[in-house]
Every structure is written in C-alpha cells, then in structure tokens.
Coordinates of C-alpha atoms in Angstrom, one line a residue:
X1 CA -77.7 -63.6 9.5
X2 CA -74.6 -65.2 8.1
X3 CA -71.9 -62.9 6.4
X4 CA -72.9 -63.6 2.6
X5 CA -76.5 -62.6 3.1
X6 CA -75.4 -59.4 5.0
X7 CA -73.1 -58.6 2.6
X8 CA -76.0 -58.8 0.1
X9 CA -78.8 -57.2 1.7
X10 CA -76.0 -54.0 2.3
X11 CA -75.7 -54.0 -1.6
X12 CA -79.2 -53.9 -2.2
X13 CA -80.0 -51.3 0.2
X14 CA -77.4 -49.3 -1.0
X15 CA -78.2 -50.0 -5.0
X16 CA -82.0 -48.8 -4.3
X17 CA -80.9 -45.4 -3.7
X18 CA -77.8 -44.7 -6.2
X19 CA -77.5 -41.2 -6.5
X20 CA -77.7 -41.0 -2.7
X21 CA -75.0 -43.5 -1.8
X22 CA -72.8 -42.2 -5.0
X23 CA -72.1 -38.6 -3.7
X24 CA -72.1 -40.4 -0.2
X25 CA -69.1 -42.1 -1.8
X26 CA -67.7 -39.0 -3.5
X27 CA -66.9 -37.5 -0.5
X28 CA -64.6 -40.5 1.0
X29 CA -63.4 -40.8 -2.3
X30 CA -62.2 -37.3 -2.7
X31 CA -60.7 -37.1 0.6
X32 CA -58.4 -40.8 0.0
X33 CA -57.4 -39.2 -3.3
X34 CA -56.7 -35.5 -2.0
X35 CA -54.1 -37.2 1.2
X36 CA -52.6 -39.5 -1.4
X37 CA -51.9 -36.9 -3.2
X38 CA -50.7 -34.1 -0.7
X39 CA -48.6 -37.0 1.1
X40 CA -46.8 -38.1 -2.7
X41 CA -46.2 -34.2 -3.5
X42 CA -44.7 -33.7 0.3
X43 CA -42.1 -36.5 -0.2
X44 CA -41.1 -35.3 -3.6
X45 CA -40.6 -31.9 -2.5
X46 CA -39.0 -32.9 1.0
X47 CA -36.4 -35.6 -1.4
X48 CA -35.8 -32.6 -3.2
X49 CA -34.5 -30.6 -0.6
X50 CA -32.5 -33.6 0.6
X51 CA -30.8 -34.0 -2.3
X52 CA -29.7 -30.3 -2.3
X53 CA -28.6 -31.1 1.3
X54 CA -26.4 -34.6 0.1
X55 CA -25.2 -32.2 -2.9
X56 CA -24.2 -29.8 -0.4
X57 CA -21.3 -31.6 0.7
X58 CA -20.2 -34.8 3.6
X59 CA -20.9 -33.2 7.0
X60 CA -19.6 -29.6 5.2
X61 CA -17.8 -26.8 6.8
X62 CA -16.9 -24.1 4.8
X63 CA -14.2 -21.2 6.1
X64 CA -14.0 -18.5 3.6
X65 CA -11.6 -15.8 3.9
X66 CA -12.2 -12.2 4.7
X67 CA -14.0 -11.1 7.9
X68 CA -18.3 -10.5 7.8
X69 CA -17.5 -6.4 8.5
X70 CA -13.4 -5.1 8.5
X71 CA -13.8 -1.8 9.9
X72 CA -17.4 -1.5 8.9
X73 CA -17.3 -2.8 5.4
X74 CA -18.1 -6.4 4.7
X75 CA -15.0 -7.7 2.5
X76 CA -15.6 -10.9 0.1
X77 CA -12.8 -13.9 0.2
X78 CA -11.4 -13.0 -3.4
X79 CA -8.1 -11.1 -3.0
X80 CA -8.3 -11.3 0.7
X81 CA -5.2 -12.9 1.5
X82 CA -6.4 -14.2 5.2
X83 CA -6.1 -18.0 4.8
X84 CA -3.0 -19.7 4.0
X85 CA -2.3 -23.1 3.2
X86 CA -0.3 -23.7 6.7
X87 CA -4.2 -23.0 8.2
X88 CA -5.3 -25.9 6.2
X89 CA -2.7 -28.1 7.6
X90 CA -2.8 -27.2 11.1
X91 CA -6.8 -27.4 11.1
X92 CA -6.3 -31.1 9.5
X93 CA -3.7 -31.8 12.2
X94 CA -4.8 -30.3 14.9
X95 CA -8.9 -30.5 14.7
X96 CA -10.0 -33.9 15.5
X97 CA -13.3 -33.5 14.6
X98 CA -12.4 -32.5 11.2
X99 CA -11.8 -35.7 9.1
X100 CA -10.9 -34.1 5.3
X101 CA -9.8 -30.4 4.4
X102 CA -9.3 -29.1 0.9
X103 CA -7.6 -25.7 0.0
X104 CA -9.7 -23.9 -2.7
X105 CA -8.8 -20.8 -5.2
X106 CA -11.8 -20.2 -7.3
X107 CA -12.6 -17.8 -9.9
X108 CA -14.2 -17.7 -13.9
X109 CA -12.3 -17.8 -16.9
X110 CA -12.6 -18.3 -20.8
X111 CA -12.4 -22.1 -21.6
X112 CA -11.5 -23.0 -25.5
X113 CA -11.4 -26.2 -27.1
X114 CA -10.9 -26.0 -31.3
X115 CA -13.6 -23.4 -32.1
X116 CA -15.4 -23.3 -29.2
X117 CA -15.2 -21.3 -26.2
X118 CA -17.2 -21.1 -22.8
X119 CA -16.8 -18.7 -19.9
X120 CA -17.2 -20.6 -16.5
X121 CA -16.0 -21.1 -12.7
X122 CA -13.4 -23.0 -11.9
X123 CA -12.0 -24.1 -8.8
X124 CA -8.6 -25.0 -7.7
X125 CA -8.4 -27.8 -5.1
X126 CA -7.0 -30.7 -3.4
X127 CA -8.7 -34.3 -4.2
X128 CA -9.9 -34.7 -0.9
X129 CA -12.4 -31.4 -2.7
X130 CA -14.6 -34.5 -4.4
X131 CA -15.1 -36.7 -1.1
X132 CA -16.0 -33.4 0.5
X133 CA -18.3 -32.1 -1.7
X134 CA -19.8 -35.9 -2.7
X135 CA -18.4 -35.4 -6.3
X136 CA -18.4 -38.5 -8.4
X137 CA -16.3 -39.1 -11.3
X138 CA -18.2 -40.2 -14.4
X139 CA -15.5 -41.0 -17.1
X140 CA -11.6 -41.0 -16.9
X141 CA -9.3 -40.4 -13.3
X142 CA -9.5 -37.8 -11.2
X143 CA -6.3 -35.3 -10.3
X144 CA -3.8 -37.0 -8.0
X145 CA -2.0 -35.8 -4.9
X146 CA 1.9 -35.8 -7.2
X147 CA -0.7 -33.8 -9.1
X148 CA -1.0 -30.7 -6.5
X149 CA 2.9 -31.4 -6.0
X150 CA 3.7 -30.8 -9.8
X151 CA 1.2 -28.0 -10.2
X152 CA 0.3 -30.3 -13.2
X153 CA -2.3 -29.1 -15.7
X154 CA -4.2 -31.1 -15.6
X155 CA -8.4 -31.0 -14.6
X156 CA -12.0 -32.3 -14.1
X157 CA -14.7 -31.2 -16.3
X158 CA -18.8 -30.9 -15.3
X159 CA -20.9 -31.8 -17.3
X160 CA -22.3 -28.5 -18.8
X161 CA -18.4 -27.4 -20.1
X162 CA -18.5 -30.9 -21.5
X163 CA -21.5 -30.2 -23.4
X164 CA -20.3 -26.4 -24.3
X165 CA -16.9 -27.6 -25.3
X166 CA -16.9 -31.2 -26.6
X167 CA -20.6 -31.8 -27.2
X168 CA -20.5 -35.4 -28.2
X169 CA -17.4 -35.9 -28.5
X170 CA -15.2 -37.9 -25.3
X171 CA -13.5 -34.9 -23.7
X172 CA -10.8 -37.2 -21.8
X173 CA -7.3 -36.7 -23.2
X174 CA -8.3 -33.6 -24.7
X175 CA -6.5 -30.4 -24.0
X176 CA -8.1 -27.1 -23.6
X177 CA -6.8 -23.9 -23.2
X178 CA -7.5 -21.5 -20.2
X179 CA -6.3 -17.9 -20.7
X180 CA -3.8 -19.0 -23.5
X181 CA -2.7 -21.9 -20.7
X182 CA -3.1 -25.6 -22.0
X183 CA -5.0 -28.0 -19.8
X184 CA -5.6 -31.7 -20.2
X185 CA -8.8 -33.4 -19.1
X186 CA -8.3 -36.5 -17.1
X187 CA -11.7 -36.9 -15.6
X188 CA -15.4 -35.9 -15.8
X189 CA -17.9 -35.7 -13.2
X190 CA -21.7 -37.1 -12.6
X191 CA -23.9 -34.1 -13.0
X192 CA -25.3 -33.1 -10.4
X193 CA -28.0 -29.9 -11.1
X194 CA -28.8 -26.9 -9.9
X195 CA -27.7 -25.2 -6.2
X196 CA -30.8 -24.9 -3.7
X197 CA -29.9 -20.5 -4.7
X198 CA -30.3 -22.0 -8.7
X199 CA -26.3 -22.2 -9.5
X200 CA -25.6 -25.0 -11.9
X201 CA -23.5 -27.1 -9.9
X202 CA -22.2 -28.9 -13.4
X203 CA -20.5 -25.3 -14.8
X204 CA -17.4 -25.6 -13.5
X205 CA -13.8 -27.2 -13.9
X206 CA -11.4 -28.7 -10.9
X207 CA -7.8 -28.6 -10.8
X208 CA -4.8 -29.2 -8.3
X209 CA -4.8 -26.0 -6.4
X210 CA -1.5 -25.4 -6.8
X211 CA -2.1 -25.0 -10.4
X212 CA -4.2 -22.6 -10.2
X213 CA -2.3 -20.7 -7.6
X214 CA 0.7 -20.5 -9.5
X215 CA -0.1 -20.3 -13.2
X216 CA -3.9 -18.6 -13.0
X217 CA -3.9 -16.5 -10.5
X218 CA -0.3 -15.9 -9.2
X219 CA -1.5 -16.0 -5.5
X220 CA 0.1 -17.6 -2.3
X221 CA -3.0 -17.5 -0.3
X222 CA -6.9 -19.6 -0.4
X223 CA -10.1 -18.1 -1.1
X224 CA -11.4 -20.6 1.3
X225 CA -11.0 -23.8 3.3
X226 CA -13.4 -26.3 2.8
X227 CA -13.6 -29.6 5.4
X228 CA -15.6 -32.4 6.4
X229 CA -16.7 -33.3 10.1
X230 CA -16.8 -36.9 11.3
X231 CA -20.6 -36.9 12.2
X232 CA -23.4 -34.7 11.5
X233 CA -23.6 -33.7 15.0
X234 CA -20.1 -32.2 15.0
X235 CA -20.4 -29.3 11.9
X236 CA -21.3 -26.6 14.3
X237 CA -18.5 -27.5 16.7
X238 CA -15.8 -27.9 14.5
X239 CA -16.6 -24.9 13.2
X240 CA -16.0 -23.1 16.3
X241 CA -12.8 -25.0 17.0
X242 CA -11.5 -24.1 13.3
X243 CA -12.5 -20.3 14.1
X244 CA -10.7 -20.6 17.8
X245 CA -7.4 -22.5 16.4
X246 CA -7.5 -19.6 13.3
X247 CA -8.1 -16.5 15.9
X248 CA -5.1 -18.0 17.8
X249 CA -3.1 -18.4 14.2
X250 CA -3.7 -14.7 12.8
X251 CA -2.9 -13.4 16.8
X252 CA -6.4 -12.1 16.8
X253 CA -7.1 -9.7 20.2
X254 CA -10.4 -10.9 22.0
X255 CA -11.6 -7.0 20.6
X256 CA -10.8 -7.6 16.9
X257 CA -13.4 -9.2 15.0
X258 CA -12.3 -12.2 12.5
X259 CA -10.6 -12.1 9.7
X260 CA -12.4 -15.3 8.2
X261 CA -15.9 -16.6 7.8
X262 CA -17.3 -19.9 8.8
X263 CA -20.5 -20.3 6.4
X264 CA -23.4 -22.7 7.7
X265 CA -25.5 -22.9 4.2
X266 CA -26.6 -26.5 5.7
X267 CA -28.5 -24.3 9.0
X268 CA -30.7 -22.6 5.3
X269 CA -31.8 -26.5 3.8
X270 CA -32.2 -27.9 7.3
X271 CA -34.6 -25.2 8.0
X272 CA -36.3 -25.8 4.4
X273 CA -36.6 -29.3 4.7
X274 CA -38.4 -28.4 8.1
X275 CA -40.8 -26.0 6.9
X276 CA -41.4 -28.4 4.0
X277 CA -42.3 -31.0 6.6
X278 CA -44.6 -28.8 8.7
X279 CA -46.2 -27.8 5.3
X280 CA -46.9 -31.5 4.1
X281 CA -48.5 -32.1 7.7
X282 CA -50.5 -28.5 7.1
X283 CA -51.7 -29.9 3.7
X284 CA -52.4 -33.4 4.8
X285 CA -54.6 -32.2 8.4
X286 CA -56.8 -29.6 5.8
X287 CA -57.3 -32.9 3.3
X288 CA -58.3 -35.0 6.0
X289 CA -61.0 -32.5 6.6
X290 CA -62.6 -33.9 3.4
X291 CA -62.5 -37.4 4.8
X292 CA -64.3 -35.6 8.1
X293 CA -67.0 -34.1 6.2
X294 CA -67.3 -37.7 4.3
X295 CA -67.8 -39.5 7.3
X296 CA -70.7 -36.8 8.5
X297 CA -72.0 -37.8 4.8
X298 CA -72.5 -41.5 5.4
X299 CA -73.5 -40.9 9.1
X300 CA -76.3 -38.9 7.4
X301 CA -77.3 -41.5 4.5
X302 CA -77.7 -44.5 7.4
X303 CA -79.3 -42.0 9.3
X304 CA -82.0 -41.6 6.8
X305 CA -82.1 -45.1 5.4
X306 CA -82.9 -46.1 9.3
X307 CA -86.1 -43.9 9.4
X308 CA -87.0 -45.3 5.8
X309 CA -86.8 -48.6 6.6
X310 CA -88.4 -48.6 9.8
X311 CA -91.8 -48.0 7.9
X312 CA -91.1 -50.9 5.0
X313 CA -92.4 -54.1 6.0
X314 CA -89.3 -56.3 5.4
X315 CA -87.8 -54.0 8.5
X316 CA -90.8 -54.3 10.5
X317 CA -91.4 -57.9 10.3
X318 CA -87.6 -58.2 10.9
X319 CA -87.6 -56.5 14.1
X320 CA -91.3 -57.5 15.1
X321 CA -90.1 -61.5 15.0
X322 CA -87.3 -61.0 17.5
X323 CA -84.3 -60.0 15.2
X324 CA -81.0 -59.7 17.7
X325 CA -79.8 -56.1 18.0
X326 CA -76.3 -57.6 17.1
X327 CA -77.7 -58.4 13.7
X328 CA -79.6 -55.4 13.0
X329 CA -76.6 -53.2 14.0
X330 CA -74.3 -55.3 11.9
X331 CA -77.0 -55.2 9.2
X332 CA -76.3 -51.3 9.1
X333 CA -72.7 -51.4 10.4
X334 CA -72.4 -53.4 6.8
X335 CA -73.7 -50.7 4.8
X336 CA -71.9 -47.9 6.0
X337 CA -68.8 -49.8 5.9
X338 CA -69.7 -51.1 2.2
X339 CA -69.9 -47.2 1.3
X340 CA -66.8 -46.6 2.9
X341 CA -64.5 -49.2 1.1
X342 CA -66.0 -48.3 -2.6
X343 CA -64.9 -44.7 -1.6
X344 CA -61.3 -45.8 -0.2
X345 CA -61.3 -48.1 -3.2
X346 CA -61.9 -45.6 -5.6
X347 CA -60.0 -42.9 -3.7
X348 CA -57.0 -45.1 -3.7
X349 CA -57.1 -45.4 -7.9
X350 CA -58.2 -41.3 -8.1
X351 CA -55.2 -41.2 -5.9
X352 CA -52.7 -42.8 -8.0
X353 CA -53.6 -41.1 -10.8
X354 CA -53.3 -38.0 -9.5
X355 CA -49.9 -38.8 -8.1
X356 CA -48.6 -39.2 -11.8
X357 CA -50.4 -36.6 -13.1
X358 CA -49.0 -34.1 -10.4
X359 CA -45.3 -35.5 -11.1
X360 CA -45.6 -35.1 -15.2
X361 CA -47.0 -31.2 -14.6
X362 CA -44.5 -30.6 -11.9
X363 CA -42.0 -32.7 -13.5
X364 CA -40.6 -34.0 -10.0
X365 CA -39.6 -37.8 -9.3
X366 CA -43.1 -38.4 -7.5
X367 CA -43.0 -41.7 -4.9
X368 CA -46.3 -43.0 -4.3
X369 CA -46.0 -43.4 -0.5
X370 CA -47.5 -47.2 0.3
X371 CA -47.4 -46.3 3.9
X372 CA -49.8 -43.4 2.9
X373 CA -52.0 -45.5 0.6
X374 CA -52.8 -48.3 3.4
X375 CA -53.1 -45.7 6.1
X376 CA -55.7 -44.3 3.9
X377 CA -57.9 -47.4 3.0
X378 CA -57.5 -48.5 6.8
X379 CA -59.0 -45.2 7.6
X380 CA -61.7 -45.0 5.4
X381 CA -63.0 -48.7 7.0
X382 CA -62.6 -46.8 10.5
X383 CA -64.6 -43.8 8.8
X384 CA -67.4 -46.2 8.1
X385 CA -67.8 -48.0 11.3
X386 CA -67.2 -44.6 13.2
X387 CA -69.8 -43.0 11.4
X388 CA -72.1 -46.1 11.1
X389 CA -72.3 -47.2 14.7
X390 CA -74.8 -44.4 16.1
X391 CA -77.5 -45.1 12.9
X392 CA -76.8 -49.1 13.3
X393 CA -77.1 -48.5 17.3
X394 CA -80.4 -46.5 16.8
X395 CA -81.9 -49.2 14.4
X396 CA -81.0 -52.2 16.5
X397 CA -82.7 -50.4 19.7
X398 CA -85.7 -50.0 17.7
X399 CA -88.7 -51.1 20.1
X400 CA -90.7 -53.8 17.9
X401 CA -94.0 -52.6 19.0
X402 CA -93.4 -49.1 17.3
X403 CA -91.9 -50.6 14.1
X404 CA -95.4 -52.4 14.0
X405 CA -97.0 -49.3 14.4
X406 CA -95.1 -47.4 12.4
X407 CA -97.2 -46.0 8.8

C-alpha cells in the first residue's frame, strides 16, 4: 500500500464515524491548548519577576543603618547616625569585591512647581546611585560628581512627579521648590513601575547627597550605603566583608550585636522566581494529564474500529489474500496518527488563542513560547503512534482463517 492510498483509506475510516473520531480529537486537542497555554502564562509570570529582579539593582547590596534589635528594640535607619560617609569610602577602597557604592539620605517632602504641589520620596545620592540601581535617564543630564562637591540644587525627576508637577509640559530647566528650597531639574528618568512589595518605583526625586545632607535634612551621617558586587555570585560575600570591615570601623566587641543592616531583598525574588518555576512545571505535568487521557481516547477508538472491521468484507478479503502485517499495522498506525495531528493541529491554534486571550484579561506581556508549541505538536504525533501501535499490532496479527469466519 503506497503512502497516498494509506493516507486515504485513514481518512475514510475515520470520516465514517465523525462524532467518534471528533471527541477522540477533543481530547488531544484540549490537552495541546491547555500546555500552550500554562507554558505562555509561566514565562509571563516568571519575566515578571525578573524584571522586578533587574529593577532591583546591578548585583545589589544594600547596608542600611541601625542594628536588627539595640538592646531589644529594632531601630529603623532614619535618624540613626551609624554610617558615615568615611564607611562608604573605605568599603569602596578596601572591598574588592564591591565594584560601585553610593551614599544615600532619603526621606518625603512637599514638591511645588507654579500651582501644583505633590508630596513624595526623595533620595539624596551619588551618580554612581543610577548604575546601581539600573536607572536610565530619559530626557536631559543626570547630576555630576562637581555636583555632590557644590551641594548644587540641582535633581532627577521620575516619572509620576513629572506627571504630578509638569503634566505635559518638558520639566527640564524647570525649578521646583522643596520645603521653600529652589531646585532645578536636569534630568528625568525611564519609568520603571511598581516594587515586587507594590512601591511605585517612578515617585521619587534624586539629588547629590550632599545636598540633601546639608540643606534638607541638616545631617552629617547616611541612611544607608548602597553598592554593587562584581558578579552575581559575590552579593552574599561582599556583604559579609562590608559587615566585617564596618564591625572593625564602629570598634564592635565580638558580644555586641551590629549597629547596621545588610538587607538581601534579592534572597525574596530569587525564591519567587523559583516557586514560580516549580508552579509552571506543577501546572504543565496536571495539563499533560489531558494529553494522557487523550491518548487512552484514540487507543480506545482503534481499538474498536479493529473489532469493526474485522467483520466488514473489505478487511477480511484484505487479510484473507495475504495482506503483510507491516501494511495492516501501518494501515491503523495511519489512523491513529491522522487523529493525533488534527488534534495537535487544532490544539496548537486553541492554543494561540488562548495565549492572547489570557494576556488581554491578565494584561501581562504574554510570549508564545515556540519551543513549547513544537514540543507539543511533536508530542501529540508520539501520542498517536504510542497509543496506535497495540490496536494496529492486534489487527496486523489477525489470523486470516478467523477473519473469514468472522459474522
């Protein structure tokens, strides 16, 4: 039997019983379309979390002053005058592993520009602050290091004061006032969305450190120390190198707890992206199930078809004249793999569709994952000749004599 003539007699075996070999095909169908889908949702959710983790900052370790517990009570960085700007040299100087620092003084204040005010965090910092925390500058310059020299008033806008303050208008050049102080914007900054804790990121104002130090808060001391390590690897021990090197600074007795904290939020989306990992493989196993029960479907269908066709007389003539076994079980090999392919077919399209759909109603970034669309038509072929190969086996060892005498 050559190839076209098997290809036909599959289709008209299968078109003679269409209700049958439909919800035979519903079943692979349903099962390509559910791992499309559960695979396309994973990666959104899993390039979600990564993007919090890039927005987190380049390799980022944070040292924020004030001890976990001072005698008991947990103390917060602000007004906690246990960093200086001499540890964020010698850490720079003296921590190889450490490849950028930036001194930070943060709090909120009222902005006003002309009639319109907005109450938001600011942060007063070194530029190396943008590199470290992946900040991109949309329009204008950022703040220079004569900058932090000067104190100069000068700062960098996100883009949700933009909106508050200027609207349409081009904020750079402009001056706004903070506390009654006059500040010019130089630069604006790529928005960058909300915090993995739901913080918008884009409410918020940079300046030169000392700046803020001396005309805002009228401080000598950091809120926190903010670095980047040279390698991924390295966070956790630079980390404890900074926390040794500061110990040794503050002449901190083994006994005496620290007077710092070094904060690992990366440890928090590291274990997220994990668990949304082990989720998407949890989702993906239980919609494979589908394809499972599919496979059981067609088994059953071929099954069936065998023990009606032994008793036609096309399939006993066929068998009686000395049809090869080879060409019988290809004959049914054919069919089940026919059912299998419209399935994937159409389970690949239901797919799709549902990939969009899920991405409008979610309103994530969906990427239809090719990798997961061929995987899936390759494994509904396998499904079919898996499934197939026991009714096909059975029909080509059919002994002749009984299909003669079969009713």
């Amino acid at each position: 039997m050559n190839r076209s003539a098997l290809l036909k007699s599959a289709l008209l075996a299968l078109l003679r019983n269409k209700t049958r070999s439909l919800l035979t095909v519903l079943g692979i169908t349903i099962g390509i379309a559910a791992v499309i889908c559960v695979v396309a949702v994973g990666e959104a959710g899993q390039a979600q979390v990564e993007q919090q983790l890039n927005n987190l900052g380049d390799n980022f370790v944070w040292i924020e002053a004030g001890g976990r517990a001072v005698n008991g009570v947990r103390t917060g960085s602000h007004g906690t005058p246990t960093l200086t700007l001499e540890d964020a040299v010698a850490i720079r100087r003296q921590i190889p592993l450490i490849k950028a620092v930036s001194p930070n003084v943060d709090g909120s204040i009222q902005v006003i520009y002309g009639n319109q005010n907005w109450f938001t965090g600011y942060r007063g910092v070194s530029p190396e602050y943008l590199d470290i925390k992946r900040w991109v500058v949309d329009q204008g310059a950022a703040f220079t290091p004569d900058d932090v020299d000067n104190a100069a008033d000068v700062c960098a806008i996100g883009r949700t004061v933009r909106e508050q303050l200027f609207g349409v208008e081009d904020p750079i050049g402009k001056v706004i006032r903070l506390n009654g102080l006059p500040c010019k914007v130089v630069a604006t900054l790529v928005p960058k969305g909300l915090s993995m804790s739901g913080q918008d990121q884009d409410d918020t104002i940079l300046m030169p450190y000392t700046m803020v130090q001396k005309k805002i808060k009228g401080v000598t001391w950091l809120d926190d120390i903010l670095c980047s390590a040279v390698s991924q690897d390295a966070v956790k021990l630079a980390g404890q190198e900074a926390a040794a090197l500061l110990r040794d600074r503050h002449h901190l007795r083994p006994e005496m707890p620290d007077d710092f904290n070094i904060r690992n939020p990366e440890d928090i989306i590291q274990a997220q992206l994990a668990a949304s990992r082990t989720l998407t493989v949890l989702l993906v196993t239980i919609a494979s199930i589908s394809l499972l029960v599919g496979g059981i479907g067609i088994m059953n269908v071929m099954l069936v078809s065998v023990t009606e066709r032994t008793r036609t007389p096309i399939s006993r003539v066929r068998v009686a004249v000395g049809a090869t076994e080879a060409a019988i079980r290809l004959q049914f090999l054919g069919e089940s793999v026919m059912l299998s392919l419209v399935g994937g077919t159409a389970g690949v399209l239901l797919g799709i569709v549902g990939t969009v759909v899920a991405g409008r109603t979610l309103e994530w970034p969906m990427k239809l994952s090719l990798q997961a669309v061929l995987v899936a038509a390759l494994f509904s072929v396998a499904v079919g000749v898996f499934f197939g190969y026991y009714p096909a086996r059975k029909a080509s060892l059919l002994d002749p004599i009984e299909a003669l005498r079969a009713e």
